[in-house]
Amino acid sequence: MHHPTSTLFQLVQHLNHGAFQDGETLGQSLGVSRAAIWKTISKLEQYGVPLKRVKKKGYQLEHPLSLLDPLRLQSELASMLDLKYFETIDSTQTAIKKLTDANTRPLLYVSEQQTQGRGRLNRTWHAPFGQHLYLTLRYPFQQDLSELTGLSLMVSLSMATASQSFLPDTTRLQVKWPNDLVYQTQKLGGCLIEVQAEAHGSCTAWIGIGLNVNAEENSSQPQIAQAIPTPWTALSKLTGHRLDRTQVLIHLIKTLLGDLQVFSTQGFSGFLDHWKELDSLQGQTVSIQPTLQLPPRTGIARGVNALGHLQFQLASGEVISCANGDVRKNT
């Protein structure tokens, strides 16, 4: 497995204490030259990390960072999957889909930053360095493509289960068809599922996940509000404190792998009751747009069926079934 530049990880650990630290002292602590410290500081700046440089005082992070610890990830997850860590990448989904190796074991790509992250309908996914989780799990199924219907709903439930364990019971997360994790009206995360049929009735799923973990209130980054048009939140906003991203990732992957095993034998029907408990659209008046080419239709959301299709009641009383589409609550 690729190990990150340990200098970057260790430097951030030192700067997380909050005080200014000069290059010479940092170099002695890390066993590297002042030039290496300067180069690593420059890399953090290129990644968009807010920090201060002051002559004769040194460097200071504006906010502490919880970087992923690949050694911890490896020790906790290596028995279950193969893992590759990146400091920055265009998109974990794009990169992992280019692989042509034998797909016999789950493979996880995870990055501190994505420069071209995307969600459903090719929407961009804002992915600043070291704040949230950006990952893609390549997962082999010994099943036909037709048996994977509802997979995005199951992944949303896995995200909800894993995330809820870091929150008080009073802060109740919900899921929004077909692939979002929400708190009240705010988006906490989402997934992008792409599936390809293989020979002999098997198939490969690429499960892309974005989960907002540590959001910094940073007035020097007003472009963030413009980059994210929908209301959003993060685990740190809901708990009132910064979380250990490595711990969150490990728990998420273990939860997801367990649920995928259940899904392999039961399909989405094994998760239908859980979906009903967390469904944020149930009974709500919504507009659904099946494709960008078709006009939206308005009606009342009536839950999902065993295939994960949204049940949608029109004004006439007729209930139709939607396999995909974009849904918005009507205000």
Coordinates of C-alpha atoms in Angstrom, one line a residue:
M1 CA 0.0 0.0 0.0
H2 CA 1.1 3.5 -0.8
H3 CA 2.1 5.4 2.4
P4 CA 1.7 9.2 2.3
T5 CA 4.6 11.4 2.8
S6 CA 5.0 10.9 6.6
T7 CA 6.4 14.5 6.8
L8 CA 3.0 15.9 5.8
F9 CA 1.2 13.8 8.4
Q10 CA 3.7 14.5 11.2
L11 CA 3.9 18.3 10.3
V12 CA 0.1 18.6 10.6
Q13 CA 0.2 16.7 13.9
H14 CA 2.7 19.3 15.2
L15 CA 0.8 22.3 13.9
N16 CA -2.5 21.1 15.3
H17 CA -1.3 22.3 18.7
G18 CA -2.2 25.8 17.5
A19 CA 0.9 27.9 18.3
F20 CA 3.3 29.3 15.7
Q21 CA 6.3 26.9 15.1
D22 CA 9.4 27.8 13.1
G23 CA 10.9 25.8 10.3
E24 CA 14.1 24.9 12.2
T25 CA 12.3 23.6 15.3
L26 CA 9.8 21.6 13.1
G27 CA 12.7 20.2 11.1
Q28 CA 14.5 19.0 14.2
S29 CA 11.3 17.5 15.6
L30 CA 10.6 15.6 12.4
G31 CA 14.2 14.8 11.5
V32 CA 14.1 16.6 8.2
S33 CA 15.7 19.8 6.7
R34 CA 14.1 23.3 6.9
A35 CA 13.8 23.0 3.1
A36 CA 11.7 19.9 3.5
I37 CA 9.5 21.7 6.0
W38 CA 9.1 24.7 3.6
K39 CA 8.2 22.4 0.7
T40 CA 5.6 20.6 2.8
I41 CA 4.1 23.9 4.0
S42 CA 3.9 25.0 0.3
K43 CA 2.1 21.7 -0.5
L44 CA -0.5 22.4 2.2
E45 CA -1.0 25.9 0.7
Q46 CA -1.4 24.4 -2.8
Y47 CA -4.1 22.0 -1.3
G48 CA -6.0 25.1 -0.1
V49 CA -5.3 24.6 3.7
P50 CA -5.6 28.0 5.4
L51 CA -2.3 28.8 7.3
K52 CA -0.3 31.8 8.3
R53 CA 3.4 32.4 7.7
V54 CA 5.0 35.1 9.9
K55 CA 8.7 36.0 9.7
K56 CA 10.7 34.9 12.8
K57 CA 7.6 33.2 14.2
G58 CA 7.0 30.4 11.6
Y59 CA 3.8 28.7 10.6
Q60 CA 0.4 28.3 12.1
L61 CA -2.7 26.4 10.9
E62 CA -5.9 28.5 11.0
H63 CA -7.8 25.4 12.1
P64 CA -6.6 22.0 13.3
L65 CA -6.8 19.2 10.7
S66 CA -7.7 15.6 11.2
L67 CA -5.8 13.8 8.5
L68 CA -6.4 10.2 7.7
D69 CA -3.9 7.8 9.2
P70 CA -3.1 5.1 6.5
L71 CA -1.3 2.9 9.1
R72 CA -4.4 2.7 11.2
L73 CA -6.6 2.2 8.2
Q74 CA -4.3 -0.6 7.0
S75 CA -4.3 -2.4 10.4
E76 CA -8.1 -2.2 10.8
L77 CA -9.2 -2.9 7.2
A78 CA -6.5 -5.0 5.5
S79 CA -8.2 -8.3 6.3
M80 CA -11.3 -7.1 4.5
L81 CA -10.1 -5.2 1.5
D82 CA -7.2 -3.7 -0.5
L83 CA -6.6 0.0 0.2
K84 CA -5.0 2.9 -1.6
Y85 CA -4.6 6.3 0.0
F86 CA -4.1 9.6 -1.9
E87 CA -3.3 13.1 -0.7
T88 CA -5.1 14.6 -3.7
I89 CA -6.9 13.1 -6.7
D90 CA -9.2 14.3 -9.4
S91 CA -11.9 11.8 -8.5
T92 CA -11.6 8.5 -6.6
Q93 CA -14.5 7.2 -8.8
T94 CA -12.8 8.1 -12.1
A95 CA -9.4 6.8 -11.1
I96 CA -10.6 3.4 -9.7
K97 CA -12.8 2.7 -12.8
K98 CA -9.7 2.9 -15.0
L99 CA -8.2 -0.2 -13.3
T100 CA -8.0 -3.4 -15.4
D101 CA -6.7 -5.7 -12.7
A102 CA -8.5 -8.9 -11.6
N103 CA -11.5 -7.8 -9.5
T104 CA -11.6 -10.5 -6.9
R105 CA -11.4 -8.5 -3.6
P106 CA -13.0 -5.3 -2.5
L107 CA -10.7 -2.3 -3.2
L108 CA -10.9 1.1 -1.5
Y109 CA -9.6 4.4 -2.9
V110 CA -9.6 7.2 -0.4
S111 CA -8.2 10.7 -0.7
E112 CA -7.7 13.8 1.5
Q113 CA -9.0 16.0 -1.4
Q114 CA -10.8 15.7 -4.7
T115 CA -10.4 18.3 -7.3
Q116 CA -13.1 17.0 -9.7
G117 CA -15.4 15.1 -7.3
R118 CA -18.9 14.5 -8.7
G119 CA -22.3 13.3 -7.6
R120 CA -25.4 12.2 -9.4
L121 CA -26.3 13.9 -12.7
N122 CA -22.7 15.0 -13.0
R123 CA -23.1 17.6 -10.2
T124 CA -19.8 18.7 -8.7
W125 CA -19.0 17.6 -5.1
H126 CA -17.1 20.2 -3.1
A127 CA -14.1 18.3 -1.5
P128 CA -11.6 20.5 0.4
F129 CA -8.4 19.0 1.8
G130 CA -8.6 17.0 5.0
Q131 CA -12.1 18.0 6.1
H132 CA -14.6 15.3 4.8
L133 CA -14.5 11.8 3.5
Y134 CA -14.1 11.1 -0.2
L135 CA -13.9 7.5 -1.3
T136 CA -14.8 4.8 -3.8
L137 CA -15.2 1.1 -2.9
R138 CA -15.0 -1.3 -5.8
Y139 CA -17.0 -4.3 -4.9
P140 CA -17.4 -7.6 -6.7
F141 CA -20.9 -9.2 -6.7
Q142 CA -21.4 -12.8 -7.7
Q143 CA -24.8 -11.8 -9.0
D144 CA -26.6 -10.6 -12.1
L145 CA -26.9 -6.9 -12.7
S146 CA -30.7 -7.1 -12.3
E147 CA -30.3 -8.2 -8.7
L148 CA -28.6 -5.0 -7.6
T149 CA -31.6 -2.7 -7.8
G150 CA -31.8 -0.6 -4.6
L151 CA -28.1 -0.7 -4.0
S152 CA -27.8 3.1 -3.7
L153 CA -30.6 3.1 -1.0
M154 CA -28.8 0.4 0.9
V155 CA -25.6 2.4 0.8
S156 CA -27.4 5.5 2.1
L157 CA -28.7 3.4 5.0
S158 CA -25.1 2.2 5.8
M159 CA -24.0 5.8 5.9
A160 CA -26.9 6.7 8.2
T161 CA -26.1 3.8 10.5
A162 CA -22.4 4.5 10.7
S163 CA -22.9 8.3 11.1
Q164 CA -25.6 8.0 13.7
S165 CA -23.3 6.2 16.1
F166 CA -21.2 9.4 16.4
L167 CA -24.3 11.5 17.3
P168 CA -26.7 11.6 20.2
D169 CA -30.0 9.8 19.6
T170 CA -31.8 13.1 19.7
T171 CA -30.0 14.1 16.5
R172 CA -31.8 11.8 14.1
L173 CA -30.5 11.3 10.7
Q174 CA -32.7 10.4 7.7
V175 CA -32.3 9.2 4.2
K176 CA -33.7 10.9 1.0
W177 CA -34.4 8.8 -2.0
P178 CA -32.4 7.7 -3.9
N179 CA -29.0 8.4 -2.4
D180 CA -28.8 11.2 0.1
L181 CA -28.1 11.3 3.9
V182 CA -29.8 14.2 5.5
Y183 CA -30.4 16.0 8.8
Q184 CA -33.7 17.8 8.7
T185 CA -33.4 19.7 5.4
Q186 CA -29.6 19.7 5.2
K187 CA -27.5 17.3 3.2
L188 CA -24.8 15.4 5.2
G189 CA -23.6 13.0 2.5
G190 CA -24.4 11.1 -0.6
C191 CA -23.4 8.2 -2.8
L192 CA -22.8 7.6 -6.5
I193 CA -23.3 4.0 -7.6
E194 CA -22.1 2.7 -11.0
V195 CA -22.4 -0.9 -11.9
Q196 CA -21.0 -3.0 -14.8
A197 CA -22.0 -6.6 -15.8
E198 CA -19.1 -9.1 -16.0
A199 CA -19.0 -12.6 -17.5
H200 CA -20.6 -15.6 -15.9
G201 CA -23.5 -13.6 -14.2
S202 CA -21.2 -11.5 -11.9
C203 CA -20.8 -7.8 -11.8
T204 CA -18.7 -5.0 -10.4
A205 CA -20.1 -2.0 -8.4
W206 CA -18.2 1.2 -7.9
I207 CA -19.6 2.8 -4.7
G208 CA -18.6 6.4 -4.4
I209 CA -19.3 8.1 -1.1
G210 CA -19.0 11.7 0.1
L211 CA -19.6 12.3 3.8
N212 CA -19.3 15.7 5.5
V213 CA -17.2 15.3 8.6
N214 CA -15.4 18.4 9.8
A215 CA -16.7 21.7 8.5
E216 CA -14.7 24.8 9.3
E217 CA -16.4 28.1 9.7
N218 CA -13.9 30.0 7.7
S219 CA -14.8 33.5 6.6
S220 CA -11.8 33.6 4.2
Q221 CA -13.5 31.0 2.0
P222 CA -16.7 32.6 0.8
Q223 CA -16.5 30.6 -2.4
I224 CA -17.6 27.5 -0.5
A225 CA -21.1 28.8 -0.1
Q226 CA -21.3 29.4 -3.8
A227 CA -19.8 26.0 -4.6
I228 CA -22.6 24.2 -2.6
P229 CA -26.0 25.5 -3.7
T230 CA -28.0 23.2 -1.4
P231 CA -28.2 23.5 2.4
W232 CA -25.7 21.2 4.0
T233 CA -24.3 20.2 7.4
A234 CA -21.4 18.1 8.8
L235 CA -20.9 15.7 11.7
S236 CA -18.8 18.3 13.5
K237 CA -21.7 20.8 13.2
L238 CA -24.1 18.3 14.7
T239 CA -21.8 17.2 17.6
G240 CA -20.2 20.6 18.3
H241 CA -16.7 19.2 18.0
R242 CA -14.1 18.0 15.4
L243 CA -14.1 14.2 14.7
D244 CA -11.3 11.8 14.1
R245 CA -11.8 11.2 10.3
T246 CA -9.8 7.9 10.5
Q247 CA -12.2 6.5 13.1
V248 CA -15.3 7.6 11.1
L249 CA -13.9 6.0 7.9
I250 CA -13.1 2.7 9.6
H251 CA -16.5 2.5 11.1
L252 CA -18.2 3.5 7.9
I253 CA -16.3 0.8 5.8
K254 CA -17.0 -2.0 8.4
T255 CA -20.7 -1.1 8.4
L256 CA -20.8 -0.9 4.7
L257 CA -19.1 -4.2 4.1
G258 CA -21.4 -5.9 6.6
D259 CA -24.5 -4.5 4.9
L260 CA -23.2 -5.5 1.4
Q261 CA -22.9 -9.1 2.6
V262 CA -26.6 -9.0 3.7
F263 CA -27.5 -7.3 0.4
S264 CA -25.8 -10.0 -1.6
T265 CA -28.2 -12.6 -0.1
Q266 CA -31.4 -10.7 0.5
G267 CA -31.2 -7.8 -1.9
F268 CA -32.9 -4.5 -1.0
S269 CA -35.9 -6.3 0.6
G270 CA -33.7 -7.0 3.6
F271 CA -33.4 -3.2 4.2
L272 CA -37.0 -2.2 3.4
D273 CA -38.1 -1.8 7.1
H274 CA -35.0 0.2 7.9
W275 CA -35.7 2.5 5.0
K276 CA -39.3 3.1 6.2
E277 CA -37.9 4.2 9.6
L278 CA -35.5 6.8 8.1
D279 CA -37.4 7.9 5.0
S280 CA -37.5 11.7 4.9
L281 CA -39.9 11.9 2.0
Q282 CA -42.7 9.7 3.3
G283 CA -46.1 11.5 3.0
Q284 CA -44.4 14.7 1.7
T285 CA -45.5 16.6 -1.4
V286 CA -42.6 16.4 -3.8
S287 CA -41.7 17.1 -7.4
I288 CA -39.9 14.3 -9.3
Q289 CA -38.0 14.7 -12.5
P290 CA -37.2 11.3 -14.0
T291 CA -34.7 12.7 -16.5
L292 CA -33.4 16.1 -17.4
Q293 CA -35.4 15.9 -20.7
L294 CA -38.8 15.5 -19.0
P295 CA -40.7 18.0 -17.0
P296 CA -41.1 17.4 -13.3
R297 CA -44.3 15.8 -11.9
T298 CA -45.8 16.7 -8.5
G299 CA -47.4 14.3 -6.1
I300 CA -47.1 12.7 -2.7
A301 CA -44.2 10.3 -1.8
R302 CA -45.6 6.9 -0.6
G303 CA -42.3 5.2 0.4
V304 CA -40.4 2.6 -1.7
N305 CA -41.1 -0.9 -2.8
A306 CA -38.8 -4.0 -2.5
L307 CA -36.9 -3.0 -5.6
G308 CA -36.1 0.4 -4.1
H309 CA -38.4 2.3 -6.5
L310 CA -40.1 5.4 -5.2
Q311 CA -43.9 5.1 -4.9
F312 CA -45.5 8.4 -6.0
Q313 CA -49.1 9.3 -5.8
L314 CA -50.4 11.7 -8.4
A315 CA -53.3 14.2 -7.8
S316 CA -55.6 11.7 -9.7
G317 CA -54.9 9.1 -6.9
E318 CA -52.9 6.9 -9.3
V319 CA -49.7 5.6 -7.7
I320 CA -46.7 5.3 -10.1
S321 CA -43.3 3.7 -9.5
C322 CA -40.1 5.6 -10.2
A323 CA -36.8 3.7 -10.7
N324 CA -34.7 6.8 -10.8
G325 CA -35.0 10.6 -10.9
D326 CA -34.4 13.8 -9.0
V327 CA -36.7 14.6 -6.1
R328 CA -37.4 17.9 -4.4
K329 CA -39.7 18.6 -1.5
N330 CA -42.3 21.2 -2.3
T331 CA -42.3 24.2 0.2

